[in-house]
PDB file of N, CA and C in Angstrom:
ATOM      1  N   MET A   1      -7.281  17.453   6.202  1.00 53.00           N
ATOM      2  CA  MET A   1      -7.081  18.100   7.618  1.00 53.00           C
ATOM      3  C   MET A   1      -8.425  17.513   8.454  1.00 53.00           C
ATOM      4  N   GLY A   2      -9.416  17.153   7.886  1.00 72.00           N
ATOM      5  CA  GLY A   2     -10.527  16.800   8.839  1.00 72.00           C
ATOM      6  C   GLY A   2     -10.343  15.623   9.507  1.00 72.00           C
ATOM      7  N   ALA A   3      -9.642  14.445   9.008  1.00 77.00           N
ATOM      8  CA  ALA A   3      -9.427  13.491   9.738  1.00 77.00           C
ATOM      9  C   ALA A   3      -8.494  13.747  11.142  1.00 77.00           C
ATOM     10  N   TYR A   4      -7.665  14.474  10.740  1.00 77.00           N
ATOM     11  CA  TYR A   4      -6.565  14.882  11.761  1.00 77.00           C
ATOM     12  C   TYR A   4      -7.289  15.879  12.965  1.00 77.00           C
ATOM     13  N   ASN A   5      -8.122  16.578  12.326  1.00 92.00           N
ATOM     14  CA  ASN A   5      -8.988  17.325  13.248  1.00 92.00           C
ATOM     15  C   ASN A   5      -9.742  16.386  14.449  1.00 92.00           C
ATOM     16  N   GLU A   6     -10.298  15.415  13.782  1.00 95.00           N
ATOM     17  CA  GLU A   6     -11.043  14.486  14.503  1.00 95.00           C
ATOM     18  C   GLU A   6     -10.190  13.648  15.541  1.00 95.00           C
ATOM     19  N   VAL A   7      -9.056  13.522  15.263  1.00 95.00           N
ATOM     20  CA  VAL A   7      -7.986  12.840  16.347  1.00 95.00           C
ATOM     21  C   VAL A   7      -7.661  14.090  17.153  1.00 95.00           C
ATOM     22  N   TYR A   8      -7.631  15.263  17.071  1.00 96.00           N
ATOM     23  CA  TYR A   8      -7.284  16.207  17.985  1.00 96.00           C
ATOM     24  C   TYR A   8      -8.802  16.368  18.874  1.00 96.00           C
ATOM     25  N   LYS A   9      -9.768  16.234  18.375  1.00 96.00           N
ATOM     26  CA  LYS A   9     -10.852  16.252  19.099  1.00 96.00           C
ATOM     27  C   LYS A   9     -10.770  15.076  20.227  1.00 96.00           C
ATOM     28  N   GLU A  10     -10.597  13.845  19.575  1.00 97.00           N
ATOM     29  CA  GLU A  10     -10.565  12.779  20.431  1.00 97.00           C
ATOM     30  C   GLU A  10      -9.464  12.709  21.415  1.00 97.00           C
ATOM     31  N   THR A  11      -8.344  13.424  21.222  1.00 97.00           N
ATOM     32  CA  THR A  11      -7.534  13.700  22.199  1.00 97.00           C
ATOM     33  C   THR A  11      -7.847  14.534  23.259  1.00 97.00           C
ATOM     34  N   VAL A  12      -8.408  15.721  23.083  1.00 97.00           N
ATOM     35  CA  VAL A  12      -8.896  16.668  24.007  1.00 97.00           C
ATOM     36  C   VAL A  12      -9.969  15.998  24.980  1.00 97.00           C
ATOM     37  N   ASP A  13     -11.075  15.001  24.452  1.00 97.00           N
ATOM     38  CA  ASP A  13     -11.689  14.291  25.122  1.00 97.00           C
ATOM     39  C   ASP A  13     -11.319  13.435  25.860  1.00 97.00           C
ATOM     40  N   ASP A  14     -10.178  12.879  25.390  1.00 96.00           N
ATOM     41  CA  ASP A  14      -9.384  11.926  26.512  1.00 96.00           C
ATOM     42  C   ASP A  14      -8.912  12.323  27.651  1.00 96.00           C
ATOM     43  N   ILE A  15      -8.325  13.655  27.254  1.00 95.00           N
ATOM     44  CA  ILE A  15      -7.704  14.402  28.329  1.00 95.00           C
ATOM     45  C   ILE A  15      -8.617  15.079  29.376  1.00 95.00           C
ATOM     46  N   ARG A  16      -9.736  15.238  28.987  1.00 96.00           N
ATOM     47  CA  ARG A  16     -10.925  15.847  29.794  1.00 96.00           C
ATOM     48  C   ARG A  16     -11.399  14.658  30.701  1.00 96.00           C
ATOM     49  N   ASN A  17     -11.566  13.429  30.067  1.00 94.00           N
ATOM     50  CA  ASN A  17     -12.257  12.367  30.611  1.00 94.00           C
ATOM     51  C   ASN A  17     -11.012  11.636  31.648  1.00 94.00           C
ATOM     52  N   THR A  18      -9.793  11.785  31.402  1.00 88.00           N
ATOM     53  CA  THR A  18      -8.587  11.397  32.191  1.00 88.00           C
ATOM     54  C   THR A  18      -8.521  12.261  33.414  1.00 88.00           C
ATOM     55  N   ILE A  19      -8.224  13.439  33.309  1.00 89.00           N
ATOM     56  CA  ILE A  19      -8.005  14.316  34.480  1.00 89.00           C
ATOM     57  C   ILE A  19      -9.115  15.490  34.636  1.00 89.00           C
ATOM     58  N   GLY A  20     -10.175  15.380  33.923  1.00 93.00           N
ATOM     59  CA  GLY A  20     -11.120  16.356  34.481  1.00 93.00           C
ATOM     60  C   GLY A  20     -11.433  17.760  33.906  1.00 93.00           C
ATOM     61  N   ILE A  21     -10.118  18.034  33.240  1.00 95.00           N
ATOM     62  CA  ILE A  21      -9.983  19.601  32.489  1.00 95.00           C
ATOM     63  C   ILE A  21      -9.030  19.376  31.400  1.00 95.00           C
ATOM     64  N   LEU A  22      -9.010  20.415  30.486  1.00 96.00           N
ATOM     65  CA  LEU A  22      -8.057  20.556  29.688  1.00 96.00           C
ATOM     66  C   LEU A  22      -7.043  21.936  30.103  1.00 96.00           C
ATOM     67  N   PRO A  23      -6.083  21.565  30.555  1.00 95.00           N
ATOM     68  CA  PRO A  23      -5.064  22.568  31.119  1.00 95.00           C
ATOM     69  C   PRO A  23      -4.823  23.519  30.238  1.00 95.00           C
ATOM     70  N   LYS A  24      -4.543  25.002  30.583  1.00 96.00           N
ATOM     71  CA  LYS A  24      -4.449  26.006  29.381  1.00 96.00           C
ATOM     72  C   LYS A  24      -3.180  25.536  28.891  1.00 96.00           C
ATOM     73  N   PHE A  25      -2.039  24.954  29.557  1.00 95.00           N
ATOM     74  CA  PHE A  25      -0.925  24.591  28.675  1.00 95.00           C
ATOM     75  C   PHE A  25      -0.991  23.836  27.680  1.00 95.00           C
ATOM     76  N   MET A  26      -1.854  23.007  27.737  1.00 96.00           N
ATOM     77  CA  MET A  26      -2.223  22.106  26.770  1.00 96.00           C
ATOM     78  C   MET A  26      -2.990  22.771  25.759  1.00 96.00           C
ATOM     79  N   LYS A  27      -3.972  23.504  26.062  1.00 95.00           N
ATOM     80  CA  LYS A  27      -4.761  24.386  25.072  1.00 95.00           C
ATOM     81  C   LYS A  27      -3.876  25.318  24.233  1.00 95.00           C
ATOM     82  N   ASP A  28      -2.834  25.646  24.696  1.00 96.00           N
ATOM     83  CA  ASP A  28      -1.759  26.505  24.071  1.00 96.00           C
ATOM     84  C   ASP A  28      -0.604  25.832  23.226  1.00 96.00           C
ATOM     85  N   LEU A  29      -0.623  24.452  23.148  1.00 96.00           N
ATOM     86  CA  LEU A  29       0.181  23.619  22.182  1.00 96.00           C
ATOM     87  C   LEU A  29      -0.294  23.568  20.835  1.00 96.00           C
ATOM     88  N   PRO A  30       0.389  23.376  20.169  1.00 96.00           N
ATOM     89  CA  PRO A  30       0.154  23.140  18.687  1.00 96.00           C
ATOM     90  C   PRO A  30      -0.819  21.927  18.804  1.00 96.00           C
ATOM     91  N   GLU A  31      -1.897  21.714  17.874  1.00 95.00           N
ATOM     92  CA  GLU A  31      -2.514  20.549  17.971  1.00 95.00           C
ATOM     93  C   GLU A  31      -1.738  19.230  17.812  1.00 95.00           C
ATOM     94  N   ASP A  32      -1.133  19.123  16.717  1.00 94.00           N
ATOM     95  CA  ASP A  32      -0.268  18.058  16.237  1.00 94.00           C
ATOM     96  C   ASP A  32       0.718  17.644  17.883  1.00 94.00           C
ATOM     97  N   GLU A  33       1.288  18.823  18.331  1.00 95.00           N
ATOM     98  CA  GLU A  33       2.228  18.259  19.616  1.00 95.00           C
ATOM     99  C   GLU A  33       1.291  17.828  20.662  1.00 95.00           C
ATOM    100  N   LEU A  34       0.220  18.309  20.712  1.00 96.00           N
ATOM    101  CA  LEU A  34      -0.727  17.767  21.887  1.00 96.00           C
ATOM    102  C   LEU A  34      -1.053  16.448  21.561  1.00 96.00           C
ATOM    103  N   VAL A  35      -1.513  16.067  20.349  1.00 96.00           N
ATOM    104  CA  VAL A  35      -1.862  14.753  19.975  1.00 96.00           C
ATOM    105  C   VAL A  35      -0.829  13.836  20.186  1.00 96.00           C
ATOM    106  N   ASP A  36       0.726  14.099  19.649  1.00 94.00           N
ATOM    107  CA  ASP A  36       1.580  13.197  19.822  1.00 94.00           C
ATOM    108  C   ASP A  36       2.080  13.071  21.200  1.00 94.00           C
ATOM    109  N   ASP A  37       1.921  14.081  21.976  1.00 95.00           N
ATOM    110  CA  ASP A  37       2.485  13.796  23.502  1.00 95.00           C
ATOM    111  C   ASP A  37       1.657  13.313  24.455  1.00 95.00           C
ATOM    112  N   TRP A  38       0.175  13.567  24.043  1.00 95.00           N
ATOM    113  CA  TRP A  38      -0.661  13.102  25.193  1.00 95.00           C
ATOM    114  C   TRP A  38      -0.478  11.623  25.604  1.00 95.00           C
ATOM    115  N   ALA A  39      -0.352  10.734  24.593  1.00 89.00           N
ATOM    116  CA  ALA A  39      -0.144   9.276  25.015  1.00 89.00           C
ATOM    117  C   ALA A  39       0.916   9.028  25.970  1.00 89.00           C
ATOM    118  N   PHE A  40       2.078   9.712  25.781  1.00 90.00           N
ATOM    119  CA  PHE A  40       3.196   9.491  26.795  1.00 90.00           C
ATOM    120  C   PHE A  40       2.816  10.070  28.173  1.00 90.00           C
ATOM    121  N   TRP A  41       2.430  11.614  27.910  1.00 89.00           N
ATOM    122  CA  TRP A  41       1.886  11.720  29.387  1.00 89.00           C
ATOM    123  C   TRP A  41       0.876  11.137  30.104  1.00 89.00           C
ATOM    124  N   LYS A  42       0.008  10.722  29.365  1.00 88.00           N
ATOM    125  CA  LYS A  42      -1.160   9.851  29.956  1.00 88.00           C
ATOM    126  C   LYS A  42      -0.641   8.634  30.536  1.00 88.00           C
ATOM    127  N   TYR A  43       0.419   7.917  29.919  1.00 84.00           N
ATOM    128  CA  TYR A  43       1.047   6.707  30.257  1.00 84.00           C
ATOM    129  C   TYR A  43       2.134   6.981  31.801  1.00 84.00           C
ATOM    130  N   ASP A  44       2.630   8.076  31.383  1.00 79.00           N
ATOM    131  CA  ASP A  44       3.536   8.459  32.719  1.00 79.00           C
ATOM    132  C   ASP A  44       2.912   8.946  33.855  1.00 79.00           C
ATOM    133  N   GLU A  45       1.791   9.593  33.596  1.00 71.00           N
ATOM    134  CA  GLU A  45       1.104   9.921  35.042  1.00 71.00           C
ATOM    135  C   GLU A  45       0.266   9.018  35.347  1.00 71.00           C
ATOM    136  N   LEU A  46       0.012   8.052  34.691  1.00 69.00           N
ATOM    137  CA  LEU A  46      -0.838   6.680  35.156  1.00 69.00           C
ATOM    138  C   LEU A  46      -0.017   5.821  35.816  1.00 69.00           C
ATOM    139  N   HIS A  47       1.382   5.967  35.464  1.00 68.00           N
ATOM    140  CA  HIS A  47       2.088   4.689  35.936  1.00 68.00           C
ATOM    141  C   HIS A  47       3.150   5.557  36.966  1.00 68.00           C
ATOM    142  N   ALA A  48       2.971   6.828  37.520  1.00 67.00           N
ATOM    143  CA  ALA A  48       3.944   7.360  38.218  1.00 67.00           C
ATOM    144  C   ALA A  48       3.852   6.888  39.715  1.00 67.00           C
ATOM    145  N   HIS A  49       2.859   6.271  40.272  1.00 63.00           N
ATOM    146  CA  HIS A  49       3.102   5.851  41.722  1.00 63.00           C
ATOM    147  C   HIS A  49       2.895   4.423  41.539  1.00 63.00           C
ATOM    148  N   LYS A  50       3.528   3.763  40.468  1.00 58.00           N
ATOM    149  CA  LYS A  50       3.551   2.197  40.145  1.00 58.00           C
ATOM    150  C   LYS A  50       4.363   1.584  41.577  1.00 58.00           C
ATOM    151  N   TRP A  51       5.280   2.295  41.876  1.00 53.00           N
ATOM    152  CA  TRP A  51       6.280   1.651  42.637  1.00 53.00           C
ATOM    153  C   TRP A  51       6.059   2.041  44.190  1.00 53.00           C
ATOM    154  N   GLU A  52       5.157   2.822  44.431  1.00 53.00           N
ATOM    155  CA  GLU A  52       4.723   3.153  45.964  1.00 53.00           C
ATOM    156  C   GLU A  52       4.176   2.079  46.649  1.00 53.00           C
TER     157      GLU A  52
END
């Protein structure tokens, strides 16, 4: 579990570096769900205004 815990910490750091905070709804997610979903959310959010 130690290696996975490190991945979770890296994900939380990336979220904070990307959007400035770790929103409560993200804190409330299971760690594995946050790790799995963050890459999608980050890509989606950063490309949301691509066509404007």
